[in-house]
PDB file of C-alpha atoms in Angstrom:
ATOM      1  CA  LEU R   1       0.000   0.000   0.000  1.00  0.00           C
ATOM      2  CA  SER R   2       1.136   3.512  -0.672  1.00  0.00           C
ATOM      3  CA  GLY R   3       0.733   6.327   1.830  1.00  0.00           C
ATOM      4  CA  PHE R   4       2.442   4.658   4.802  1.00  0.00           C
ATOM      5  CA  GLN R   5       2.308   7.014   7.810  1.00  0.00           C
ATOM      6  CA  ASN R   6       3.302   5.176  10.958  1.00  0.00           C
ATOM      7  CA  GLU R   7       3.517   1.895  12.852  1.00  0.00           C
ATOM      8  CA  ILE R   8       2.570   1.553  16.503  1.00  0.00           C
ATOM      9  CA  ILE R   9       2.329  -1.283  18.995  1.00  0.00           C
ATOM     10  CA  GLN R  10      -0.755  -1.099  21.203  1.00  0.00           C
ATOM     11  CA  THR R  11      -1.551  -3.085  24.319  1.00  0.00           C
ATOM     12  CA  ASN R  12      -5.310  -3.167  24.848  1.00  0.00           C
ATOM     13  CA  ILE R  13      -6.636  -4.241  28.239  1.00  0.00           C
ATOM     14  CA  TYR R  14     -10.368  -4.937  28.481  1.00  0.00           C
ATOM     15  CA  TYR R  15     -12.438  -4.726  31.662  1.00  0.00           C
ATOM     16  CA  ASP R  16     -15.855  -5.723  32.963  1.00  0.00           C
ATOM     17  CA  THR R  17     -17.553  -6.316  36.282  1.00  0.00           C
ATOM     18  CA  GLU R  18     -17.233  -9.661  38.025  1.00  0.00           C
ATOM     19  CA  ASN R  19     -20.707 -10.658  36.796  1.00  0.00           C
ATOM     20  CA  ALA R  20     -20.205  -9.305  33.219  1.00  0.00           C
ATOM     21  CA  ALA R  21     -22.734  -6.503  33.703  1.00  0.00           C
ATOM     22  CA  LEU R  22     -21.058  -4.318  31.069  1.00  0.00           C
ATOM     23  CA  LEU R  23     -21.130  -7.076  28.462  1.00  0.00           C
ATOM     24  CA  GLN R  24     -24.828  -7.601  29.190  1.00  0.00           C
ATOM     25  CA  GLN R  25     -25.432  -3.904  28.481  1.00  0.00           C
ATOM     26  CA  HIS R  26     -23.215  -3.971  25.333  1.00  0.00           C
ATOM     27  CA  ILE R  27     -20.614  -1.701  26.938  1.00  0.00           C
ATOM     28  CA  MET R  28     -16.889  -2.151  26.338  1.00  0.00           C
ATOM     29  CA  VAL R  29     -14.196  -0.619  28.587  1.00  0.00           C
ATOM     30  CA  ARG R  30     -10.626  -0.566  27.264  1.00  0.00           C
ATOM     31  CA  LEU R  31      -7.332   0.833  28.455  1.00  0.00           C
ATOM     32  CA  ARG R  32      -4.963   1.293  25.504  1.00  0.00           C
ATOM     33  CA  LEU R  33      -1.217   1.703  26.087  1.00  0.00           C
ATOM     34  CA  PHE R  34       1.105   2.754  23.258  1.00  0.00           C
ATOM     35  CA  ASN R  35       4.420   4.585  23.113  1.00  0.00           C
ATOM     36  CA  ASP R  36       4.328   6.779  26.231  1.00  0.00           C
ATOM     37  CA  CYS R  37       0.577   7.357  25.853  1.00  0.00           C
ATOM     38  CA  ALA R  38      -2.553   5.883  27.375  1.00  0.00           C
ATOM     39  CA  GLN R  39      -6.223   6.164  26.444  1.00  0.00           C
ATOM     40  CA  LEU R  40      -9.273   5.061  28.367  1.00  0.00           C
ATOM     41  CA  THR R  41     -12.181   4.220  26.053  1.00  0.00           C
ATOM     42  CA  ILE R  42     -15.772   3.210  26.659  1.00  0.00           C
ATOM     43  CA  LYS R  43     -17.856   2.114  23.676  1.00  0.00           C
ATOM     44  CA  TYR R  44     -21.599   1.647  23.953  1.00  0.00           C
ATOM     45  CA  ASN R  45     -24.739   1.340  21.805  1.00  0.00           C
ATOM     46  CA  PRO R  46     -22.872  -0.730  19.208  1.00  0.00           C
ATOM     47  CA  GLN R  47     -24.297  -1.404  15.761  1.00  0.00           C
ATOM     48  CA  HIS R  48     -23.138  -4.077  13.310  1.00  0.00           C
ATOM     49  CA  HIS R  49     -24.188  -3.889   9.672  1.00  0.00           C
ATOM     50  CA  ASN R  50     -22.681  -6.182   7.042  1.00  0.00           C
ATOM     51  CA  GLY R  51     -19.109  -5.931   8.289  1.00  0.00           C
ATOM     52  CA  TYR R  52     -19.389  -2.309   9.405  1.00  0.00           C
ATOM     53  CA  PHE R  53     -19.117  -1.496  13.094  1.00  0.00           C
ATOM     54  CA  GLN R  54     -20.245   1.704  14.750  1.00  0.00           C
ATOM     55  CA  ALA R  55     -20.611   2.630  18.403  1.00  0.00           C
ATOM     56  CA  GLU R  56     -20.950   5.675  20.548  1.00  0.00           C
ATOM     57  CA  GLN R  57     -17.631   6.328  22.221  1.00  0.00           C
ATOM     58  CA  TRP R  58     -16.225   8.161  25.214  1.00  0.00           C
ATOM     59  CA  GLU R  59     -12.450   8.396  25.095  1.00  0.00           C
ATOM     60  CA  VAL R  60      -9.962  10.333  27.160  1.00  0.00           C
ATOM     61  CA  ASP R  61      -6.174  10.546  27.176  1.00  0.00           C
ATOM     62  CA  VAL R  62      -4.806   9.685  30.610  1.00  0.00           C
ATOM     63  CA  GLU R  63      -1.406  10.177  32.181  1.00  0.00           C
ATOM     64  CA  ARG R  64       0.718   7.032  32.407  1.00  0.00           C
ATOM     65  CA  GLU R  65       0.569   7.121  36.234  1.00  0.00           C
ATOM     66  CA  GLU R  66      -3.251   7.087  36.200  1.00  0.00           C
ATOM     67  CA  ALA R  67      -3.193   4.362  33.545  1.00  0.00           C
ATOM     68  CA  GLU R  68      -0.942   2.183  35.715  1.00  0.00           C
ATOM     69  CA  VAL R  69      -3.263   2.597  38.702  1.00  0.00           C
ATOM     70  CA  PHE R  70      -6.283   1.714  36.567  1.00  0.00           C
ATOM     71  CA  GLU R  71      -4.462  -1.205  34.899  1.00  0.00           C
ATOM     72  CA  HIS R  72      -3.764  -2.859  38.248  1.00  0.00           C
ATOM     73  CA  SER R  73      -6.843  -1.859  40.241  1.00  0.00           C
ATOM     74  CA  GLY R  74      -9.598  -1.373  37.668  1.00  0.00           C
ATOM     75  CA  ALA R  75     -10.694   1.608  39.746  1.00  0.00           C
ATOM     76  CA  PHE R  76     -11.956   4.813  38.165  1.00  0.00           C
ATOM     77  CA  SER R  77     -11.211   8.032  39.987  1.00  0.00           C
ATOM     78  CA  PRO R  78     -14.345   9.988  41.005  1.00  0.00           C
ATOM     79  CA  GLU R  79     -13.290  12.677  38.510  1.00  0.00           C
ATOM     80  CA  ARG R  80     -13.243  10.139  35.665  1.00  0.00           C
ATOM     81  CA  LEU R  81     -16.625   8.747  36.647  1.00  0.00           C
ATOM     82  CA  GLY R  82     -18.039  12.260  36.722  1.00  0.00           C
ATOM     83  CA  SER R  83     -16.759  13.067  33.240  1.00  0.00           C
ATOM     84  CA  MET R  84     -18.444  10.073  31.567  1.00  0.00           C
ATOM     85  CA  PRO R  85     -21.731  10.350  29.682  1.00  0.00           C
ATOM     86  CA  LYS R  86     -24.663   9.978  32.086  1.00  0.00           C
ATOM     87  CA  GLU R  87     -26.156   7.023  30.175  1.00  0.00           C
ATOM     88  CA  ILE R  88     -23.137   4.829  30.957  1.00  0.00           C
ATOM     89  CA  GLN R  89     -22.225   6.057  34.452  1.00  0.00           C
ATOM     90  CA  THR R  90     -24.787   3.786  36.087  1.00  0.00           C
ATOM     91  CA  PHE R  91     -23.280   0.677  34.445  1.00  0.00           C
ATOM     92  CA  VAL R  92     -19.604   1.415  35.042  1.00  0.00           C
ATOM     93  CA  GLN R  93     -18.907   0.461  38.613  1.00  0.00           C
ATOM     94  CA  PRO R  94     -16.005   2.101  40.421  1.00  0.00           C
ATOM     95  CA  THR R  95     -13.959  -1.126  40.286  1.00  0.00           C
ATOM     96  CA  LEU R  96     -13.663  -3.444  37.297  1.00  0.00           C
ATOM     97  CA  ILE R  97     -11.688  -6.609  36.624  1.00  0.00           C
ATOM     98  CA  GLU R  98      -9.493  -7.403  33.642  1.00  0.00           C
ATOM     99  CA  VAL R  99     -11.091  -9.842  31.193  1.00  0.00           C
ATOM    100  CA  GLY R 100      -8.231 -10.057  28.712  1.00  0.00           C
ATOM    101  CA  ARG R 101      -5.514  -8.376  26.668  1.00  0.00           C
ATOM    102  CA  THR R 102      -4.609  -7.953  23.069  1.00  0.00           C
ATOM    103  CA  VAL R 103      -1.409  -6.687  21.515  1.00  0.00           C
ATOM    104  CA  ASN R 104      -1.913  -4.968  18.215  1.00  0.00           C
ATOM    105  CA  LYS R 105       0.779  -4.056  15.717  1.00  0.00           C
ATOM    106  CA  ARG R 106      -0.922  -1.320  13.677  1.00  0.00           C
ATOM    107  CA  ARG R 107       0.393   0.035  10.364  1.00  0.00           C
ATOM    108  CA  ILE R 108      -1.356   3.262   9.379  1.00  0.00           C
ATOM    109  CA  TYR R 109      -1.766   4.447   5.790  1.00  0.00           C
ATOM    110  CA  GLN R 110      -3.297   7.654   4.430  1.00  0.00           C
ATOM    111  CA  VAL R 111      -4.734   7.310   0.924  1.00  0.00           C
ATOM    112  CA  GLY R 112      -6.628  10.426  -0.109  1.00  0.00           C
ATOM    113  CA  ASP R 113      -9.383  10.922   2.461  1.00  0.00           C
ATOM    114  CA  LEU R 114      -9.092   7.348   3.714  1.00  0.00           C
ATOM    115  CA  VAL R 115      -7.186   6.267   6.798  1.00  0.00           C
ATOM    116  CA  LEU R 116      -6.376   2.564   6.516  1.00  0.00           C
ATOM    117  CA  GLU R 117      -5.193   0.740   9.636  1.00  0.00           C
ATOM    118  CA  LEU R 118      -3.730  -2.705   9.010  1.00  0.00           C
ATOM    119  CA  ASP R 119      -3.748  -4.599  12.294  1.00  0.00           C
ATOM    120  CA  PHE R 120      -1.845  -7.731  13.324  1.00  0.00           C
ATOM    121  CA  LEU R 121      -3.598  -8.788  16.518  1.00  0.00           C
ATOM    122  CA  THR R 122      -2.439 -11.192  19.226  1.00  0.00           C
ATOM    123  CA  ILE R 123      -5.129 -12.236  21.719  1.00  0.00           C
ATOM    124  CA  ASN R 124      -4.097 -13.294  25.238  1.00  0.00           C
ATOM    125  CA  ASP R 125      -0.577 -14.114  23.944  1.00  0.00           C
ATOM    126  CA  GLN R 126      -1.932 -17.025  21.914  1.00  0.00           C
ATOM    127  CA  ILE R 127      -4.053 -16.431  18.838  1.00  0.00           C
ATOM    128  CA  THR R 128      -3.154 -14.124  15.988  1.00  0.00           C
ATOM    129  CA  ASP R 129      -5.427 -12.390  13.543  1.00  0.00           C
ATOM    130  CA  TYR R 130      -5.297  -9.762  10.806  1.00  0.00           C
ATOM    131  CA  GLU R 131      -7.753  -6.960  10.199  1.00  0.00           C
ATOM    132  CA  LEU R 132      -8.010  -3.881   8.035  1.00  0.00           C
ATOM    133  CA  GLU R 133      -9.856  -1.000   9.674  1.00  0.00           C
ATOM    134  CA  ILE R 134     -11.037   1.839   7.489  1.00  0.00           C
ATOM    135  CA  GLU R 135     -11.778   5.156   9.143  1.00  0.00           C
ATOM    136  CA  THR R 136     -14.142   6.998   6.813  1.00  0.00           C
ATOM    137  CA  GLU R 137     -17.529   8.661   6.462  1.00  0.00           C
ATOM    138  CA  CYS R 138     -18.047   6.803   3.144  1.00  0.00           C
ATOM    139  CA  PRO R 139     -17.646   3.084   3.938  1.00  0.00           C
ATOM    140  CA  ASP R 140     -19.058   1.746   0.665  1.00  0.00           C
ATOM    141  CA  ALA R 141     -16.633   3.754  -1.481  1.00  0.00           C
ATOM    142  CA  ALA R 142     -13.771   2.755   0.821  1.00  0.00           C
ATOM    143  CA  LYS R 143     -14.759  -0.896   0.601  1.00  0.00           C
ATOM    144  CA  GLN R 144     -14.764  -0.725  -3.217  1.00  0.00           C
ATOM    145  CA  TYR R 145     -11.326   0.896  -3.189  1.00  0.00           C
ATOM    146  CA  VAL R 146      -9.871  -1.757  -0.871  1.00  0.00           C
ATOM    147  CA  ALA R 147     -11.602  -4.591  -2.773  1.00  0.00           C
ATOM    148  CA  LYS R 148      -9.908  -3.446  -5.992  1.00  0.00           C
ATOM    149  CA  ILE R 149      -6.469  -3.421  -4.325  1.00  0.00           C
ATOM    150  CA  CYS R 150      -7.066  -6.894  -2.870  1.00  0.00           C
ATOM    151  CA  GLU R 151      -8.291  -8.222  -6.203  1.00  0.00           C
ATOM    152  CA  ASN R 152      -5.190  -6.872  -7.981  1.00  0.00           C
ATOM    153  CA  HIS R 153      -2.966  -8.668  -5.451  1.00  0.00           C
ATOM    154  CA  HIS R 154      -5.030 -11.892  -5.250  1.00  0.00           C
ATOM    155  CA  ILE R 155      -5.946 -11.336  -1.595  1.00  0.00           C
ATOM    156  CA  ALA R 156      -9.241 -12.704  -0.304  1.00  0.00           C
ATOM    157  CA  LEU R 157     -11.311 -10.020   1.407  1.00  0.00           C
ATOM    158  CA  LYS R 158     -14.148 -10.829   3.785  1.00  0.00           C
ATOM    159  CA  ASN R 159     -16.238  -8.951   6.297  1.00  0.00           C
ATOM    160  CA  GLN R 160     -15.220  -9.345   9.926  1.00  0.00           C
ATOM    161  CA  PRO R 161     -18.285 -10.562  11.869  1.00  0.00           C
ATOM    162  CA  HIS R 162     -16.840  -9.647  15.285  1.00  0.00           C
ATOM    163  CA  THR R 163     -15.067  -6.707  16.903  1.00  0.00           C
ATOM    164  CA  LYS R 164     -11.644  -7.253  18.449  1.00  0.00           C
ATOM    165  CA  TYR R 165     -13.272  -7.316  21.901  1.00  0.00           C
ATOM    166  CA  GLU R 166     -15.803  -9.930  20.787  1.00  0.00           C
ATOM    167  CA  ARG R 167     -12.993 -12.067  19.334  1.00  0.00           C
ATOM    168  CA  LEU R 168     -11.119 -11.790  22.639  1.00  0.00           C
ATOM    169  CA  LEU R 169     -14.233 -12.986  24.501  1.00  0.00           C
ATOM    170  CA  LEU R 170     -14.844 -15.812  22.011  1.00  0.00           C
ATOM    171  CA  HIS R 171     -11.240 -16.986  22.333  1.00  0.00           C
ATOM    172  CA  SER R 172     -11.421 -16.801  26.125  1.00  0.00           C
ATOM    173  CA  ALA R 173     -14.673 -18.814  26.160  1.00  0.00           C
ATOM    174  CA  LYS R 174     -13.084 -21.555  24.014  1.00  0.00           C
ATOM    175  CA  LYS R 175     -10.323 -21.962  26.593  1.00  0.00           C
ATOM    176  CA  HIS R 176     -12.813 -22.635  29.424  1.00  0.00           C
TER     177      HIS R 176
END
């Protein structure tokens, strides 16, 4: 692919309550660590349509010190809880437990208005997976563009039926 911009390694740590209350409400909580940065993300109200994923999202950059506290305790500070959207505050308890980790090697490409993110994903240090994320307001045009590239290079392209978090949970369930 042309338009290579950057490559980053991300560690994604996913959390839920002990009784999976967030999963039951279709809420995902993730702490993402990369370079010297950290982001806390909550996705909710997800929608899946023919390989396209959309969700409402609350995301905040956090200092590494706060990220380390959250990583090990799963505890939100009162300030963080207060800054979340009201519709998810009631579901996000002050203390969560880790449900799994992924490590993602992400190569980022800029092609015109499209941002293409080619991900090599490792789930719980065991299973590996590839995925191409396309950040765009015009997913059908982007899909046609990517399909043409794949066709020219004899690469099979298929819709991903599950998010990375769902694949982590599916892999974890197979182990138990």
